[in-house]
Amino acid sequence: MNVLVINCGSSSLKYQLIDSESEEVLAKGLCERIGIDGRLTYQKAGLDKEITDAAMPTHKEAIQMVLDALVNEKTGAIKSLSEINAVGHRVVHGGEKFASSVVITEDVIKTVEECNDLAPLHNPANIIGIRACQALMPNVPMVGVFDTAFHQTMPAKAYLYGLPYEYYDKYKVRRYGFHGTSHDFVSKATAEYLGIDYNNSKIIVAHLGNGASISAVLNGKCVDTSMGLTPLEGLVMGTRCGDIDPSIMEFIAKKENLDIDGVMEVLNKKSGVFGMSGVSSDFRDLTAAREDGNEKAAMAIDVFCYRVAKYIGSYVAAMNGVDAIAFTAGIGENTQHIRENVLSYLGYLGINLDKEVNDSARGVEATISTPDSKVKVVVIPTNEELAICRETVRLV
Ligand code: ADP
């Protein structure tokens, strides 16, 4: 069957049409600047990208343009909309309500709305995408796949913060974790790739992209992850600070005369390797700057890697061991010097890096540890769209 995968943001929308049997991407693209002006990028498999500027006042017009492009006489991937058998929606926050994907009903939408204040930028946009698809494809079954679902197996000792318990009771303040679809997909793919039993394994997944998070997966279940109530906690990221002393917020607010929104803007958008280096949030730029002798860029890279290594160490403790460590996402899949830097802290685990394989592994599955390494270290490309497609097929 053909599954349309939709990842809807507040002003953008990514899509892929996937043939679930062959798992081939038939067409993919992106709508940008929704509500501002509008730009559609569309690419049928095997053809060049087409870019069309056209008004997209709301997500409904954006999705209509995607559907029109998919059935376009010349470059369409399908002949008619009846060839779209199901739609899989990425939904960012499912709170404690969703521990797995679900077929979307009115009740489900209502429950997702109840989680809006946990992800005020993302969930409303996800719901708008669902509503727009329902309006244009009323008879097509739809599935919601949650970023938080995979992490719902965490025990209370991992998800509770050292705060008054009433905040958990009243407001559900706790660790939720994000990138769950990726951690799920990559941990399973790691076990499969290495030929180990997923249900009897200790796997650490380092999802290192612009947003970055790490998870501990014990016997196929997530037992801890680095992002928290929101995606701000944990690793140092492109522009997000990750873990800091919470008192810094008050300190900076007073010194810089900022209100809470101003401080949050700094922590979310002006921090991370971007804020530390003053160069860029992108590791390609940082690497180039370091090669040109930029010391702040070099330091930002070191801080990033050191934090990843410390989290891996703590998750080895959480699981009392580790069989495999998987690197994934933009940086994890493509940047060999980051992997080498992180692993340089982990010799005590008996990890030996195969430098030659590591240096050439880019965006493909690879084992970057030597055969005698006590812990297997792998690169496993993530594919959240395919994971959403598989979940959609499973449920419809
Ligand atoms: P997100 O999905 O969170 O936006 P990505 O997973 O695309 O992020 O990762 C973005 C990061 O990955 C950037 O820092 C970028 O430098 C790095 N990256 C992405 N692709 C490549 C590549 N082909 N080569 C080197 N680095 C890459």
Tab-separated table of C-alpha atoms and ligand atoms in Angstrom:
chain	number	residue	atom	x	y	z
A	1	MET	CA	0.000	0.000	0.000
A	2	ASN	CA	1.001	3.657	-0.433
A	3	VAL	CA	1.441	5.685	2.739
A	4	LEU	CA	1.693	9.462	2.790
A	5	VAL	CA	3.900	10.479	5.729
A	6	ILE	CA	3.325	14.008	7.005
A	7	ASN	CA	5.556	15.918	9.414
A	8	CYS	CA	3.827	19.213	10.032
A	9	GLY	CA	5.518	22.193	11.684
A	10	SER	CA	4.088	25.618	12.415
A	11	SER	CA	5.120	27.099	9.058
A	12	SER	CA	6.484	24.082	7.217
A	13	LEU	CA	5.442	20.590	6.251
A	14	LYS	CA	7.619	17.683	5.142
A	15	TYR	CA	6.081	14.780	3.258
A	16	GLN	CA	7.005	11.457	1.702
A	17	LEU	CA	4.895	9.024	-0.268
A	18	ILE	CA	6.187	5.529	0.459
A	19	ASP	CA	5.274	2.196	-1.105
A	20	SER	CA	5.095	0.104	2.049
A	21	GLU	CA	5.796	-3.215	0.302
A	22	SER	CA	9.051	-2.198	-1.377
A	23	GLU	CA	9.665	0.574	1.214
A	24	GLU	CA	10.598	2.735	-1.744
A	25	VAL	CA	10.071	6.512	-1.552
A	26	LEU	CA	7.875	7.350	-4.552
A	27	ALA	CA	8.022	11.124	-4.005
A	28	LYS	CA	9.047	13.516	-1.271
A	29	GLY	CA	9.354	17.176	-0.514
A	30	LEU	CA	8.589	20.115	1.637
A	31	CYS	CA	6.215	23.076	1.948
A	32	GLU	CA	7.824	26.132	3.489
A	33	ARG	CA	6.714	29.580	4.566
A	34	ILE	CA	3.088	28.503	5.079
A	35	GLY	CA	1.059	31.536	6.167
A	36	ILE	CA	3.814	33.881	4.939
A	37	ASP	CA	3.975	33.338	1.171
A	38	GLY	CA	4.605	29.713	0.304
A	39	ARG	CA	7.047	27.423	-1.485
A	40	LEU	CA	6.586	23.808	-2.519
A	41	THR	CA	9.516	21.492	-3.144
A	42	TYR	CA	8.531	18.258	-4.866
A	43	GLN	CA	10.706	15.432	-6.060
A	44	LYS	CA	9.551	12.270	-7.733
A	45	ALA	CA	11.978	9.354	-7.330
A	46	GLY	CA	14.585	9.492	-10.097
A	47	LEU	CA	13.720	13.029	-11.198
A	48	ASP	CA	15.098	16.447	-10.286
A	49	LYS	CA	13.583	18.602	-7.542
A	50	GLU	CA	10.857	21.028	-8.638
A	51	ILE	CA	10.409	24.223	-6.690
A	52	THR	CA	7.162	26.199	-7.006
A	53	ASP	CA	6.427	29.484	-5.274
A	54	ALA	CA	2.697	29.723	-4.604
A	55	ALA	CA	0.429	31.193	-1.961
A	56	MET	CA	-0.145	28.905	1.031
A	57	PRO	CA	-2.240	30.928	3.479
A	58	THR	CA	-2.866	27.806	5.620
A	59	HIS	CA	-1.761	24.181	5.865
A	60	LYS	CA	-4.841	23.155	3.908
A	61	GLU	CA	-3.620	24.901	0.751
A	62	ALA	CA	-0.144	23.469	1.355
A	63	ILE	CA	-1.453	19.896	1.553
A	64	GLN	CA	-3.701	20.518	-1.461
A	65	MET	CA	-0.584	21.533	-3.424
A	66	VAL	CA	1.242	18.396	-2.302
A	67	LEU	CA	-1.705	16.233	-3.426
A	68	ASP	CA	-1.887	18.079	-6.768
A	69	ALA	CA	1.841	17.517	-7.295
A	70	LEU	CA	1.505	13.819	-6.436
A	71	VAL	CA	-1.140	13.292	-9.143
A	72	ASN	CA	0.322	15.747	-11.690
A	73	GLU	CA	0.026	14.270	-15.190
A	74	LYS	CA	3.696	14.712	-16.056
A	75	THR	CA	5.645	14.295	-12.840
A	76	GLY	CA	3.099	12.787	-10.448
A	77	ALA	CA	4.063	9.633	-8.561
A	78	ILE	CA	0.487	8.284	-8.686
A	79	LYS	CA	-2.460	8.597	-11.074
A	80	SER	CA	-5.188	9.427	-8.595
A	81	LEU	CA	-5.619	10.181	-4.915
A	82	SER	CA	-7.327	6.820	-4.455
A	83	GLU	CA	-3.802	5.365	-4.597
A	84	ILE	CA	-3.024	6.937	-1.206
A	85	ASN	CA	-4.151	4.180	1.157
A	86	ALA	CA	-3.224	5.732	4.498
A	87	VAL	CA	-1.626	8.797	6.055
A	88	GLY	CA	0.913	8.644	8.897
A	89	HIS	CA	1.324	11.819	10.938
A	90	ARG	CA	4.268	12.653	13.144
A	91	VAL	CA	2.940	14.018	16.448
A	92	VAL	CA	5.516	15.527	18.785
A	93	HIS	CA	4.009	15.227	22.263
A	94	GLY	CA	1.723	12.462	23.444
A	95	GLY	CA	2.297	13.170	27.146
A	96	GLU	CA	1.555	10.101	29.236
A	97	LYS	CA	-1.511	9.355	27.144
A	98	PHE	CA	0.145	7.554	24.241
A	99	ALA	CA	2.684	4.770	24.714
A	100	SER	CA	2.398	3.701	21.080
A	101	SER	CA	1.026	4.857	17.747
A	102	VAL	CA	-2.753	5.072	17.287
A	103	VAL	CA	-5.365	5.293	14.553
A	104	ILE	CA	-6.562	8.897	14.620
A	105	THR	CA	-10.131	9.480	15.818
A	106	GLU	CA	-11.886	12.544	17.225
A	107	ASP	CA	-11.070	11.288	20.737
A	108	VAL	CA	-7.394	10.963	19.824
A	109	ILE	CA	-7.300	14.527	18.483
A	110	LYS	CA	-8.918	15.764	21.699
A	111	THR	CA	-6.322	13.943	23.779
A	112	VAL	CA	-3.460	15.334	21.672
A	113	GLU	CA	-4.944	18.799	22.246
A	114	GLU	CA	-4.734	18.157	25.991
A	115	CYS	CA	-0.965	17.783	25.541
A	116	ASN	CA	-0.667	21.133	23.714
A	117	ASP	CA	0.747	23.047	26.664
A	118	LEU	CA	3.611	20.513	26.862
A	119	ALA	CA	4.614	21.320	23.243
A	120	PRO	CA	2.987	24.641	22.368
A	121	LEU	CA	5.005	25.119	19.170
A	122	HIS	CA	4.585	21.612	17.793
A	123	ASN	CA	1.321	19.905	18.799
A	124	PRO	CA	-1.054	22.586	17.479
A	125	ALA	CA	0.758	22.453	14.122
A	126	ASN	CA	0.517	18.650	14.075
A	127	ILE	CA	-3.242	18.867	14.694
A	128	ILE	CA	-3.643	21.453	11.929
A	129	GLY	CA	-1.924	18.992	9.559
A	130	ILE	CA	-4.231	16.175	10.634
A	131	ARG	CA	-7.334	18.355	10.190
A	132	ALA	CA	-6.212	19.550	6.763
A	133	CYS	CA	-5.632	15.959	5.588
A	134	GLN	CA	-9.021	14.882	6.969
A	135	ALA	CA	-10.712	17.680	5.018
A	136	LEU	CA	-8.992	16.735	1.755
A	137	MET	CA	-8.971	12.926	2.161
A	138	PRO	CA	-11.997	12.205	4.371
A	139	ASN	CA	-12.063	8.452	3.788
A	140	VAL	CA	-8.375	7.680	4.157
A	141	PRO	CA	-7.326	6.132	7.494
A	142	MET	CA	-4.760	8.144	9.456
A	143	VAL	CA	-2.306	7.177	12.154
A	144	GLY	CA	-0.514	9.346	14.734
A	145	VAL	CA	3.080	8.390	15.584
A	146	PHE	CA	4.398	10.140	18.688
A	147	ASP	CA	7.955	11.363	19.374
A	148	THR	CA	7.406	10.617	23.053
A	149	ALA	CA	5.802	7.156	22.814
A	150	PHE	CA	8.944	4.987	22.750
A	151	HIS	CA	10.165	6.575	25.984
A	152	GLN	CA	6.989	5.802	27.931
A	153	THR	CA	8.579	2.585	29.222
A	154	MET	CA	11.020	4.604	31.379
A	155	PRO	CA	10.692	3.787	35.081
A	156	ALA	CA	9.707	6.526	37.551
A	157	LYS	CA	13.295	6.752	38.842
A	158	ALA	CA	14.321	7.902	35.351
A	159	TYR	CA	11.418	10.204	34.549
A	160	LEU	CA	10.819	11.991	37.854
A	161	TYR	CA	12.636	15.253	38.570
A	162	GLY	CA	13.826	16.259	42.033
A	163	LEU	CA	10.917	18.704	42.337
A	164	PRO	CA	7.838	18.817	44.592
A	165	TYR	CA	5.810	15.747	43.626
A	166	GLU	CA	2.673	17.869	43.324
A	167	TYR	CA	4.058	19.348	40.069
A	168	TYR	CA	4.005	15.879	38.587
A	169	ASP	CA	0.550	15.191	40.035
A	170	LYS	CA	-0.975	18.485	38.981
A	171	TYR	CA	0.887	19.374	35.788
A	172	LYS	CA	2.583	16.148	34.689
A	173	VAL	CA	6.018	17.751	34.958
A	174	ARG	CA	8.376	14.841	34.228
A	175	ARG	CA	10.887	13.604	31.688
A	176	TYR	CA	9.183	12.559	28.428
A	177	GLY	CA	12.008	12.407	25.906
A	178	PHE	CA	11.814	13.063	22.152
A	179	HIS	CA	13.134	11.604	18.862
A	180	GLY	CA	11.409	8.404	20.078
A	181	THR	CA	10.604	7.230	16.547
A	182	SER	CA	14.305	7.443	15.708
A	183	HIS	CA	15.512	5.778	18.938
A	184	ASP	CA	13.008	2.970	18.368
A	185	PHE	CA	13.966	2.495	14.711
A	186	VAL	CA	17.719	2.715	15.257
A	187	SER	CA	17.854	0.479	18.342
A	188	LYS	CA	15.915	-2.235	16.478
A	189	ALA	CA	18.039	-1.771	13.348
A	190	THR	CA	21.204	-2.036	15.467
A	191	ALA	CA	20.149	-5.396	16.909
A	192	GLU	CA	19.181	-6.629	13.467
A	193	TYR	CA	22.412	-5.400	11.863
A	194	LEU	CA	24.572	-7.007	14.548
A	195	GLY	CA	22.487	-10.187	14.687
A	196	ILE	CA	21.816	-9.873	18.422
A	197	ASP	CA	18.533	-10.561	20.239
A	198	TYR	CA	16.772	-7.199	20.640
A	199	ASN	CA	14.807	-8.501	23.614
A	200	ASN	CA	17.994	-9.476	25.403
A	201	SER	CA	20.316	-6.567	24.669
A	202	LYS	CA	21.755	-3.326	26.052
A	203	ILE	CA	21.885	-0.653	23.359
A	204	ILE	CA	22.732	3.057	23.590
A	205	VAL	CA	21.521	5.230	20.703
A	206	ALA	CA	23.170	8.619	20.143
A	207	HIS	CA	20.878	10.629	17.841
A	208	LEU	CA	23.174	13.524	16.976
A	209	GLY	CA	21.512	16.034	14.695
A	210	ASN	CA	20.750	19.705	15.054
A	211	GLY	CA	18.550	18.531	17.919
A	212	ALA	CA	20.436	15.782	19.746
A	213	SER	CA	19.422	13.155	22.264
A	214	ILE	CA	20.633	9.863	23.600
A	215	SER	CA	18.769	6.865	24.964
A	216	ALA	CA	19.379	3.670	26.895
A	217	VAL	CA	17.440	0.715	25.488
A	218	LEU	CA	17.399	-2.366	27.698
A	219	ASN	CA	15.887	-5.560	26.256
A	220	GLY	CA	14.058	-3.542	23.603
A	221	LYS	CA	12.582	-1.010	26.046
A	222	CYS	CA	13.721	2.551	26.632
A	223	VAL	CA	14.878	2.953	30.243
A	224	ASP	CA	16.320	6.471	30.045
A	225	THR	CA	16.775	9.345	27.636
A	226	SER	CA	18.444	12.741	27.747
A	227	MET	CA	15.661	15.097	26.642
A	228	GLY	CA	13.129	15.975	29.296
A	229	LEU	CA	9.817	17.760	29.675
A	230	THR	CA	10.875	19.586	26.520
A	231	PRO	CA	13.643	19.024	23.943
A	232	LEU	CA	15.900	21.551	25.711
A	233	GLU	CA	17.471	19.177	28.245
A	234	GLY	CA	20.451	16.885	27.846
A	235	LEU	CA	23.153	17.169	25.208
A	236	VAL	CA	24.604	20.445	23.970
A	237	MET	CA	22.863	20.954	20.611
A	238	GLY	CA	23.030	23.187	17.543
A	239	THR	CA	21.427	26.160	19.274
A	240	ARG	CA	20.038	24.622	22.505
A	241	CYS	CA	22.022	24.625	25.719
A	242	GLY	CA	21.145	21.166	27.065
A	243	ASP	CA	21.802	20.604	30.802
A	244	ILE	CA	22.698	23.741	32.752
A	245	ASP	CA	22.470	24.849	36.359
A	246	PRO	CA	18.858	26.142	36.568
A	247	SER	CA	20.060	29.137	38.607
A	248	ILE	CA	21.804	30.474	35.503
A	249	MET	CA	18.382	31.532	34.263
A	250	GLU	CA	17.845	33.931	37.161
A	251	PHE	CA	21.446	35.115	37.018
A	252	ILE	CA	21.331	35.941	33.295
A	253	ALA	CA	17.843	37.444	33.535
A	254	LYS	CA	19.129	39.951	36.109
A	255	LYS	CA	22.420	40.711	34.378
A	256	GLU	CA	20.916	41.083	30.886
A	257	ASN	CA	17.575	42.511	32.023
A	258	LEU	CA	15.583	39.737	30.348
A	259	ASP	CA	12.159	38.340	31.185
A	260	ILE	CA	11.441	34.595	31.159
A	261	ASP	CA	10.631	34.572	27.430
A	262	GLY	CA	13.886	36.384	26.711
A	263	VAL	CA	15.885	33.854	28.716
A	264	MET	CA	14.123	30.912	27.033
A	265	GLU	CA	14.876	32.417	23.633
A	266	VAL	CA	18.588	32.501	24.556
A	267	LEU	CA	18.575	28.912	25.833
A	268	ASN	CA	16.682	27.556	22.802
A	269	LYS	CA	17.995	29.608	19.920
A	270	LYS	CA	21.222	31.347	20.850
A	271	SER	CA	23.072	28.715	22.841
A	272	GLY	CA	24.566	25.303	22.055
A	273	VAL	CA	27.546	25.069	19.723
A	274	PHE	CA	26.237	28.139	17.899
A	275	GLY	CA	26.302	30.301	21.020
A	276	MET	CA	29.619	28.906	22.212
A	277	SER	CA	31.460	29.321	18.934
A	278	GLY	CA	29.747	32.395	17.507
A	279	VAL	CA	30.296	30.628	14.182
A	280	SER	CA	27.374	28.343	13.332
A	281	SER	CA	25.056	25.630	14.603
A	282	ASP	CA	26.102	23.429	11.693
A	283	PHE	CA	28.927	20.970	12.331
A	284	ARG	CA	30.226	21.308	8.768
A	285	ASP	CA	30.839	25.021	9.396
A	286	LEU	CA	32.308	24.324	12.836
A	287	THR	CA	34.682	21.713	11.445
A	288	ALA	CA	35.852	24.106	8.729
A	289	ALA	CA	36.304	26.921	11.248
A	290	ARG	CA	38.354	24.665	13.518
A	291	GLU	CA	40.548	23.723	10.576
A	292	ASP	CA	41.096	27.452	10.007
A	293	GLY	CA	42.340	27.754	13.580
A	294	ASN	CA	39.160	29.063	15.239
A	295	GLU	CA	39.637	28.134	18.907
A	296	LYS	CA	36.046	28.744	19.971
A	297	ALA	CA	34.788	26.389	17.262
A	298	ALA	CA	37.287	23.764	18.472
A	299	MET	CA	36.127	24.251	22.057
A	300	ALA	CA	32.418	24.001	21.128
A	301	ILE	CA	33.111	20.691	19.353
A	302	ASP	CA	34.972	19.409	22.429
A	303	VAL	CA	32.168	20.428	24.789
A	304	PHE	CA	29.632	18.706	22.541
A	305	CYS	CA	31.621	15.439	22.407
A	306	TYR	CA	32.473	15.430	26.117
A	307	ARG	CA	28.774	15.728	27.005
A	308	VAL	CA	27.864	12.842	24.679
A	309	ALA	CA	30.600	10.684	26.245
A	310	LYS	CA	29.400	11.504	29.771
A	311	TYR	CA	25.831	10.515	28.880
A	312	ILE	CA	27.035	7.241	27.374
A	313	GLY	CA	28.945	6.547	30.602
A	314	SER	CA	25.855	7.245	32.692
A	315	TYR	CA	23.694	4.962	30.540
A	316	VAL	CA	26.222	2.155	30.881
A	317	ALA	CA	25.633	2.565	34.617
A	318	ALA	CA	21.839	2.727	34.144
A	319	MET	CA	21.861	-0.625	32.284
A	320	ASN	CA	24.811	-2.145	34.175
A	321	GLY	CA	26.596	-2.668	30.873
A	322	VAL	CA	26.252	-2.121	27.162
A	323	ASP	CA	26.414	-4.413	24.129
A	324	ALA	CA	26.252	-1.819	21.363
A	325	ILE	CA	26.448	1.927	20.835
A	326	ALA	CA	24.780	3.347	17.703
A	327	PHE	CA	25.501	6.740	16.154
A	328	THR	CA	22.743	8.228	14.012
A	329	ALA	CA	21.256	11.456	12.506
A	330	GLY	CA	23.113	14.156	10.544
A	331	ILE	CA	26.208	14.392	12.737
A	332	GLY	CA	26.234	10.807	14.015
A	333	GLU	CA	25.996	9.392	10.508
A	334	ASN	CA	28.372	11.747	8.726
A	335	THR	CA	30.995	13.198	11.019
A	336	GLN	CA	33.797	10.744	11.738
A	337	HIS	CA	35.843	13.106	13.947
A	338	ILE	CA	32.891	13.560	16.323
A	339	ARG	CA	32.509	9.789	16.696
A	340	GLU	CA	36.253	9.406	17.239
A	341	ASN	CA	36.304	12.211	19.813
A	342	VAL	CA	33.361	10.705	21.765
A	343	LEU	CA	34.849	7.209	21.715
A	344	SER	CA	38.230	8.494	22.915
A	345	TYR	CA	36.657	8.757	26.409
A	346	LEU	CA	35.313	5.212	26.395
A	347	GLY	CA	38.408	3.027	26.213
A	348	TYR	CA	37.632	1.776	29.724
A	349	LEU	CA	34.660	-0.085	28.256
A	350	GLY	CA	37.039	-2.074	26.082
A	351	ILE	CA	36.015	-0.181	22.956
A	352	ASN	CA	38.515	-0.225	20.106
A	353	LEU	CA	37.831	2.050	17.158
A	354	ASP	CA	38.500	0.821	13.634
A	355	LYS	CA	39.839	4.137	12.405
A	356	GLU	CA	39.828	3.200	8.752
A	357	VAL	CA	36.180	2.100	8.726
A	358	ASN	CA	35.181	5.081	10.878
A	359	ASP	CA	36.882	7.523	8.529
A	360	SER	CA	34.986	6.217	5.528
A	361	ALA	CA	31.569	5.547	7.135
A	362	ARG	CA	29.159	8.256	5.964
A	363	GLY	CA	25.415	7.797	5.900
A	364	VAL	CA	25.611	3.997	5.660
A	365	GLU	CA	25.384	1.118	8.121
A	366	ALA	CA	28.871	0.269	9.375
A	367	THR	CA	30.625	-1.322	12.338
A	368	ILE	CA	33.268	1.159	13.408
A	369	SER	CA	34.681	-0.899	16.295
A	370	THR	CA	37.324	-3.568	15.682
A	371	PRO	CA	36.316	-7.259	15.849
A	372	ASP	CA	37.998	-7.629	19.276
A	373	SER	CA	36.213	-4.577	20.751
A	374	LYS	CA	34.192	-5.576	23.841
A	375	VAL	CA	31.355	-3.252	22.842
A	376	LYS	CA	30.164	-3.041	19.235
A	377	VAL	CA	29.982	0.507	17.905
A	378	VAL	CA	27.913	1.078	14.779
A	379	VAL	CA	26.668	3.803	12.475
A	380	ILE	CA	22.984	3.263	11.642
A	381	PRO	CA	21.192	5.806	9.440
A	382	THR	CA	17.876	6.813	10.959
A	383	ASN	CA	14.720	6.950	8.871
A	384	GLU	CA	11.831	8.443	10.819
A	385	GLU	CA	9.554	8.594	7.756
A	386	LEU	CA	9.985	4.880	7.091
A	387	ALA	CA	9.345	4.164	10.776
A	388	ILE	CA	6.105	6.201	10.584
A	389	CYS	CA	5.136	4.350	7.394
A	390	ARG	CA	5.691	0.959	9.076
A	391	GLU	CA	3.653	1.989	12.126
A	392	THR	CA	0.848	3.231	9.872
A	393	VAL	CA	0.722	-0.062	7.965
A	394	ARG	CA	0.782	-2.031	11.233
A	395	LEU	CA	-2.282	-0.164	12.505
A	396	VAL	CA	-4.455	0.124	9.408
B	1	ADP	P1	17.741	17.904	12.346
B	1	ADP	O1	16.974	16.768	11.703
B	1	ADP	O2	17.690	17.903	13.849
B	1	ADP	O3	17.509	19.237	11.731
B	1	ADP	P2	20.063	16.626	11.112
B	1	ADP	O4	19.919	15.219	11.590
B	1	ADP	O5	19.774	16.916	9.698
B	1	ADP	O6	19.286	17.621	12.061
B	1	ADP	O7	21.558	17.064	11.441
B	1	ADP	C1	22.077	18.329	11.165
B	1	ADP	C2	23.561	18.323	11.509
B	1	ADP	O8	24.176	17.215	10.841
B	1	ADP	C3	24.319	19.565	11.095
B	1	ADP	O9	25.168	19.982	12.137
B	1	ADP	C4	25.150	19.112	9.898
B	1	ADP	O10	26.412	19.701	9.900
B	1	ADP	C5	25.287	17.635	10.099
B	1	ADP	N1	25.216	16.992	8.784
B	1	ADP	C6	24.102	16.694	8.110
B	1	ADP	N2	24.399	16.093	6.924
B	1	ADP	C7	25.729	16.045	6.843
B	1	ADP	C8	26.662	15.564	5.869
B	1	ADP	N3	26.252	14.995	4.733
B	1	ADP	N4	27.957	15.695	6.155
B	1	ADP	C9	28.376	16.239	7.321
B	1	ADP	N5	27.542	16.699	8.266
B	1	ADP	C10	26.254	16.620	8.044
